[in-house]
CSV table of N, CA and C in Angstrom, one decimal:
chain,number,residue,atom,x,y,z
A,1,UNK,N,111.9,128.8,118.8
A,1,UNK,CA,112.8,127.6,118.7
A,1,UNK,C,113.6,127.7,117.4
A,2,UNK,N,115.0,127.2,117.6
A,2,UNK,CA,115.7,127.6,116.4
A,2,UNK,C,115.8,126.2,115.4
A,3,UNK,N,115.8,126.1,115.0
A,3,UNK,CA,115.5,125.0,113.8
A,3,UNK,C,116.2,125.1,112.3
A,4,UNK,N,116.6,123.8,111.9
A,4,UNK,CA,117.1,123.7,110.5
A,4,UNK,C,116.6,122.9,109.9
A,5,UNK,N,116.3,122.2,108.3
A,5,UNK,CA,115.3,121.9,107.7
A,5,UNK,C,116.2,121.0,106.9
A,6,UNK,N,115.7,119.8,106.6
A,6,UNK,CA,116.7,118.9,105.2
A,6,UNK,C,115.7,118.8,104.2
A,7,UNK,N,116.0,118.4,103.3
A,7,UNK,CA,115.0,117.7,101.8
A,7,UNK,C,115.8,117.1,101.2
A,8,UNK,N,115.2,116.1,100.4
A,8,UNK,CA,115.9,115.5,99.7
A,8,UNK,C,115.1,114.9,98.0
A,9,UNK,N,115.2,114.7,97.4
A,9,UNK,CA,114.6,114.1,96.3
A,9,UNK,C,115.6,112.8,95.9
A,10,UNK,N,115.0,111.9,96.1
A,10,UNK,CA,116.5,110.0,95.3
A,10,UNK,C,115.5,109.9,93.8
A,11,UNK,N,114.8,110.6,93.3
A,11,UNK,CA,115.0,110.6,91.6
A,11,UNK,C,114.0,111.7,91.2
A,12,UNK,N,114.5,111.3,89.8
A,12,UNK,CA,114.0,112.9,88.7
A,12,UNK,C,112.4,112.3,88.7
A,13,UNK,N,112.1,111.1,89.5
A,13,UNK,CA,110.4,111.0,89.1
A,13,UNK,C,109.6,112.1,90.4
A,14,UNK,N,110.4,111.7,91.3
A,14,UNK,CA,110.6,112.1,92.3
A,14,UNK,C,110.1,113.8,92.8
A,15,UNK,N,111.0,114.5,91.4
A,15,UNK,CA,111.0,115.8,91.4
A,15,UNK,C,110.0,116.3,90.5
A,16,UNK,N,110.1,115.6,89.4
A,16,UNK,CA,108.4,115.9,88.5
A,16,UNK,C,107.3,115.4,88.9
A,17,UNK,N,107.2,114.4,89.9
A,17,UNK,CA,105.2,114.3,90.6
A,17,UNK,C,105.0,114.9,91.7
A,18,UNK,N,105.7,116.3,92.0
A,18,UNK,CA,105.3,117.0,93.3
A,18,UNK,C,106.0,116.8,94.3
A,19,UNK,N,107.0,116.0,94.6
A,19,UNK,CA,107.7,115.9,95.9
A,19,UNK,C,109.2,116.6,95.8
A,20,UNK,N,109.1,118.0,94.9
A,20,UNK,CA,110.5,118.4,94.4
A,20,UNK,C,111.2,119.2,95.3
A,21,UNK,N,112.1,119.2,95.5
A,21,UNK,CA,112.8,120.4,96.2
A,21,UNK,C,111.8,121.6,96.7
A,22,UNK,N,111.7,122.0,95.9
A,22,UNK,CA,111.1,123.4,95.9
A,22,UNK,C,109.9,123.4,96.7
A,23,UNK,N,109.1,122.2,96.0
A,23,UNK,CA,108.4,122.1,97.1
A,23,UNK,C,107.8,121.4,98.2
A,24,UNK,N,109.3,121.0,99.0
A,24,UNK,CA,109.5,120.2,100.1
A,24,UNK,C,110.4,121.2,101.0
A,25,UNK,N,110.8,122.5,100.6
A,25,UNK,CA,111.1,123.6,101.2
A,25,UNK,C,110.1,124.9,101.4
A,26,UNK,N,109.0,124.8,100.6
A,26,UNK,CA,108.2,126.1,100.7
A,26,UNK,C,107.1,125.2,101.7
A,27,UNK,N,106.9,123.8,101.9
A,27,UNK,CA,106.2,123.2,102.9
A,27,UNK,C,106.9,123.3,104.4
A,28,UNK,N,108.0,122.9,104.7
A,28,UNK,CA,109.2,123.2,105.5
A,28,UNK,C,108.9,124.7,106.1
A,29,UNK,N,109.3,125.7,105.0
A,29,UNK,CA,109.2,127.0,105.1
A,29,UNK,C,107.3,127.5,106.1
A,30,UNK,N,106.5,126.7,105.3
A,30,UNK,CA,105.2,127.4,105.6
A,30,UNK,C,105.3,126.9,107.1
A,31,UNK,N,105.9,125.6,106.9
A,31,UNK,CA,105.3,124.9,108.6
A,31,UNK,C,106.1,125.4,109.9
A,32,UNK,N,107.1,126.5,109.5
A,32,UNK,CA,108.0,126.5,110.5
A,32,UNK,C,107.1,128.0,110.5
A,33,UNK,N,106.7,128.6,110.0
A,33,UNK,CA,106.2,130.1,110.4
A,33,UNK,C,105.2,129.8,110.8
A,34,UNK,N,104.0,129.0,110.4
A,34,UNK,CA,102.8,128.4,111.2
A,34,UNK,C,103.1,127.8,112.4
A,35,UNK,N,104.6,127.6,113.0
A,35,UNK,CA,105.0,127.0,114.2
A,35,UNK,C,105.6,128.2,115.5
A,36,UNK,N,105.3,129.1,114.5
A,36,UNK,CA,106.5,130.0,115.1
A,36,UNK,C,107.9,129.7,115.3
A,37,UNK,N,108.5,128.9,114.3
A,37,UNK,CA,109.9,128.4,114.7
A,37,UNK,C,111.2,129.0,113.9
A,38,UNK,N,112.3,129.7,113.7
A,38,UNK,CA,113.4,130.5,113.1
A,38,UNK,C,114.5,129.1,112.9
A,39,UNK,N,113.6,129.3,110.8
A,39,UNK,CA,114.5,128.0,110.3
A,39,UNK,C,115.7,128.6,109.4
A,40,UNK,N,117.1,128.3,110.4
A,40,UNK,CA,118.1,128.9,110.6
A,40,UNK,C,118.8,128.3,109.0
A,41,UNK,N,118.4,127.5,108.3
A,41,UNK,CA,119.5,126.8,107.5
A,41,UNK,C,118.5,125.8,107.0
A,42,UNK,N,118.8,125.5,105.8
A,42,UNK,CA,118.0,124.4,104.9
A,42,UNK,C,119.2,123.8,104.2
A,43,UNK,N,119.1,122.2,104.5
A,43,UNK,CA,120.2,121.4,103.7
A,43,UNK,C,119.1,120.2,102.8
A,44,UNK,N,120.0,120.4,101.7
A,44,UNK,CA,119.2,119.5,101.2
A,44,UNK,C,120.2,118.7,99.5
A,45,UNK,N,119.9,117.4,99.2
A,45,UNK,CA,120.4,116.8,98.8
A,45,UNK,C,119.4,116.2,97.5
A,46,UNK,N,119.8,116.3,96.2
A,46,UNK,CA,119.1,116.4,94.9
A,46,UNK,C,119.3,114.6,93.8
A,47,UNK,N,119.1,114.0,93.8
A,47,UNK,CA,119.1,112.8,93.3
A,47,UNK,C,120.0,112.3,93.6
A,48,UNK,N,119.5,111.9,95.4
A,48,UNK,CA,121.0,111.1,95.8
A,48,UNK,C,119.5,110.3,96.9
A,49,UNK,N,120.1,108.8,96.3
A,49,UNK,CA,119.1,107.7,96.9
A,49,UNK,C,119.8,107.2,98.2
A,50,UNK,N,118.5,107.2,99.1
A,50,UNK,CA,118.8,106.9,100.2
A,50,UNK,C,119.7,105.5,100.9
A,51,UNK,N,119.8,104.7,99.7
A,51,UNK,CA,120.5,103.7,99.6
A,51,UNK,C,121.9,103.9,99.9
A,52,UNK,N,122.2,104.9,99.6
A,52,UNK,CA,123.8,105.2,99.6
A,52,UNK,C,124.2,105.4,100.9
A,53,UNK,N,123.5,104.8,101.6
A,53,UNK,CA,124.0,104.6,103.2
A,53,UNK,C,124.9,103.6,103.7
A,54,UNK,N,126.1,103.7,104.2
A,54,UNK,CA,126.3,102.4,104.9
A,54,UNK,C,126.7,102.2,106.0
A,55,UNK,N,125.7,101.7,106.2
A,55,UNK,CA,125.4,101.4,108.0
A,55,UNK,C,126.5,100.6,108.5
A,56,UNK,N,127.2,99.7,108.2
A,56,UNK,CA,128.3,98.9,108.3
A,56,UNK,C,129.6,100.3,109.1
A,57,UNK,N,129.9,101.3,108.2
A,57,UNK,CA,130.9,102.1,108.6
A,57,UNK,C,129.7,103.3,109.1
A,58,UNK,N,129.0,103.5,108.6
A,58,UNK,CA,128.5,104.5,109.4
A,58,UNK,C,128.5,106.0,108.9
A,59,UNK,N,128.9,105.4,107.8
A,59,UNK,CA,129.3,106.6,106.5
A,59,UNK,C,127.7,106.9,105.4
A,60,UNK,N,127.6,108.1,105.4
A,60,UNK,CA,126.6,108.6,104.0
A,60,UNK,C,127.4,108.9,103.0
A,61,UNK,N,126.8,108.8,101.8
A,61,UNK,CA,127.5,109.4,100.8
A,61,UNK,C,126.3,110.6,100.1
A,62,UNK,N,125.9,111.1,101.4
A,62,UNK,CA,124.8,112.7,100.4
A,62,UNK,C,125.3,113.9,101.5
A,63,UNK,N,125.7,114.8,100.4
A,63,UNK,CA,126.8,116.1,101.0
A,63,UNK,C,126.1,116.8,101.6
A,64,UNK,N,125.2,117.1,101.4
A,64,UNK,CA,123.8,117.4,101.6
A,64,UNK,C,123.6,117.6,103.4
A,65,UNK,N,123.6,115.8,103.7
A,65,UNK,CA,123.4,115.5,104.9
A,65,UNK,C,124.8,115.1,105.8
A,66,UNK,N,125.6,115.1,105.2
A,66,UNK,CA,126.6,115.1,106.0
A,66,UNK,C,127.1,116.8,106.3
A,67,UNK,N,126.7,117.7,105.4
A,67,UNK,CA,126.8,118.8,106.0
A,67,UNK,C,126.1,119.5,107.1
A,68,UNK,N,124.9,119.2,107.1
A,68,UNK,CA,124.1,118.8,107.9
A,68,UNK,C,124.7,118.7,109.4
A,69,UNK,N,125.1,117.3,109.3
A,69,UNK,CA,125.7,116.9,111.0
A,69,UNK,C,126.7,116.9,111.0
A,70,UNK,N,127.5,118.1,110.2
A,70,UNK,CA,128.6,118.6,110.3
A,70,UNK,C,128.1,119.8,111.2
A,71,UNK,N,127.4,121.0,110.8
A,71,UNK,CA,126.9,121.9,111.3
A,71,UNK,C,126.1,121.9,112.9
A,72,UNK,N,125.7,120.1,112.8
A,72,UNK,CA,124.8,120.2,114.1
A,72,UNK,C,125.7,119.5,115.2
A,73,UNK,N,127.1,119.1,115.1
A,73,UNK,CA,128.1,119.5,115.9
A,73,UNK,C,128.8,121.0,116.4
A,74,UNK,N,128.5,121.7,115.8
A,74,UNK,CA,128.9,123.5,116.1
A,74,UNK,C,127.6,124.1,116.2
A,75,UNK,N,126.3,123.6,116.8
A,75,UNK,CA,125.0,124.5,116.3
A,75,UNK,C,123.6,123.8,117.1
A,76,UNK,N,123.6,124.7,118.8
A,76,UNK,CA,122.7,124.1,119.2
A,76,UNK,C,121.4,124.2,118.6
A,77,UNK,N,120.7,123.1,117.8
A,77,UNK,CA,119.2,123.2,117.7
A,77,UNK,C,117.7,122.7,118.0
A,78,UNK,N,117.0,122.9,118.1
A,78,UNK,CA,115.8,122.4,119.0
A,78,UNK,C,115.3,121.3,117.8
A,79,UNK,N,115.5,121.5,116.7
A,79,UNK,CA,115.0,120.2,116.5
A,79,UNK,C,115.8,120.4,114.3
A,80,UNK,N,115.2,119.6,114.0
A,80,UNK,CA,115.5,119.2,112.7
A,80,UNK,C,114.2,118.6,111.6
A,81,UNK,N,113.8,119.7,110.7
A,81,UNK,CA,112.3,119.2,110.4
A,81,UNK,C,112.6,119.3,109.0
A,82,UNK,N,112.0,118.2,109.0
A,82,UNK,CA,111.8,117.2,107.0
A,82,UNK,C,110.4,117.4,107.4
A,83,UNK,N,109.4,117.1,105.6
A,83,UNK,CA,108.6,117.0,105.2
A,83,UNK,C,108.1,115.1,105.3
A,84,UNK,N,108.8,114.3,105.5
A,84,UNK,CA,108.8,113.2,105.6
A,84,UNK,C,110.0,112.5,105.8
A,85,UNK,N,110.0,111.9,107.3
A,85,UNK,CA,111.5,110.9,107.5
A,85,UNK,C,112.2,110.0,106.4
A,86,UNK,N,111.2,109.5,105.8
A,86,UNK,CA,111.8,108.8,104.3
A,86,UNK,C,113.2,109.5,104.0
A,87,UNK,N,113.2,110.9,104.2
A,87,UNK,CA,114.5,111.3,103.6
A,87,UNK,C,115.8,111.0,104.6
A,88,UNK,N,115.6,110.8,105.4
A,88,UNK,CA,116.7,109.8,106.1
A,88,UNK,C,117.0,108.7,105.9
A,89,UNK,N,116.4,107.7,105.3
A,89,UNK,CA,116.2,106.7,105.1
A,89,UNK,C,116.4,106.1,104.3
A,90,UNK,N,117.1,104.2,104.1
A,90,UNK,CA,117.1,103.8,102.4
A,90,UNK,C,115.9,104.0,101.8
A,91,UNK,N,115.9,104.1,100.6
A,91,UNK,CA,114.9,103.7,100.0
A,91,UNK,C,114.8,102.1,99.3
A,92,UNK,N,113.7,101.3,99.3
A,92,UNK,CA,113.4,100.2,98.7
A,92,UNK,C,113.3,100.4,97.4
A,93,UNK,N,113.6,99.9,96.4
A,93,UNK,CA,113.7,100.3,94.9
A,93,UNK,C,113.1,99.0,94.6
């Protein structure tokens, strides 16, 4: 299965108590070869809070993820795997 991967971190606390980039992609990484799955591309977006969504237009403001479903317009994939949906999501502050 061909597969692409997001992450995200919305703060620097974020990234210093273990939920950092790095390793929200070597989890990504481990779970797609434990799946047998060819993770084609990893997007990911670095202290940008999920709040910056606006549902009203329908617009994001994380480059991150709009590159994302920029790519998954040109790019049939079987699925799209995060470490946790939260990173789609606002966050409650």
């Amino acid at each position: 299965m061909k597969v692409i991967g997001y992450i995200r971190v919305s703060t620097q606390g974020q990234a210093r108590d273990g939920y950092s980039l790095a390793y929200q992609e070597d989890e990504i990484k481990a779970y797609c070869q434990a799946q047998g799955y060819t993770l084609l591309r990893l997007f990911k977006d670095e202290g940008i809070s999920g709040a910056k969504v606006d549902e009203e237009a329908l617009e994001v403001d994380r480059l991150g993820f709009q590159e994302m479903l920029e790519y998954l317009t040109h790019q049939k994939m079987d699925y799209v795997v995060t470490l946790n949906t939260s990173v789609f999501c606002k966050q409650k502050v």
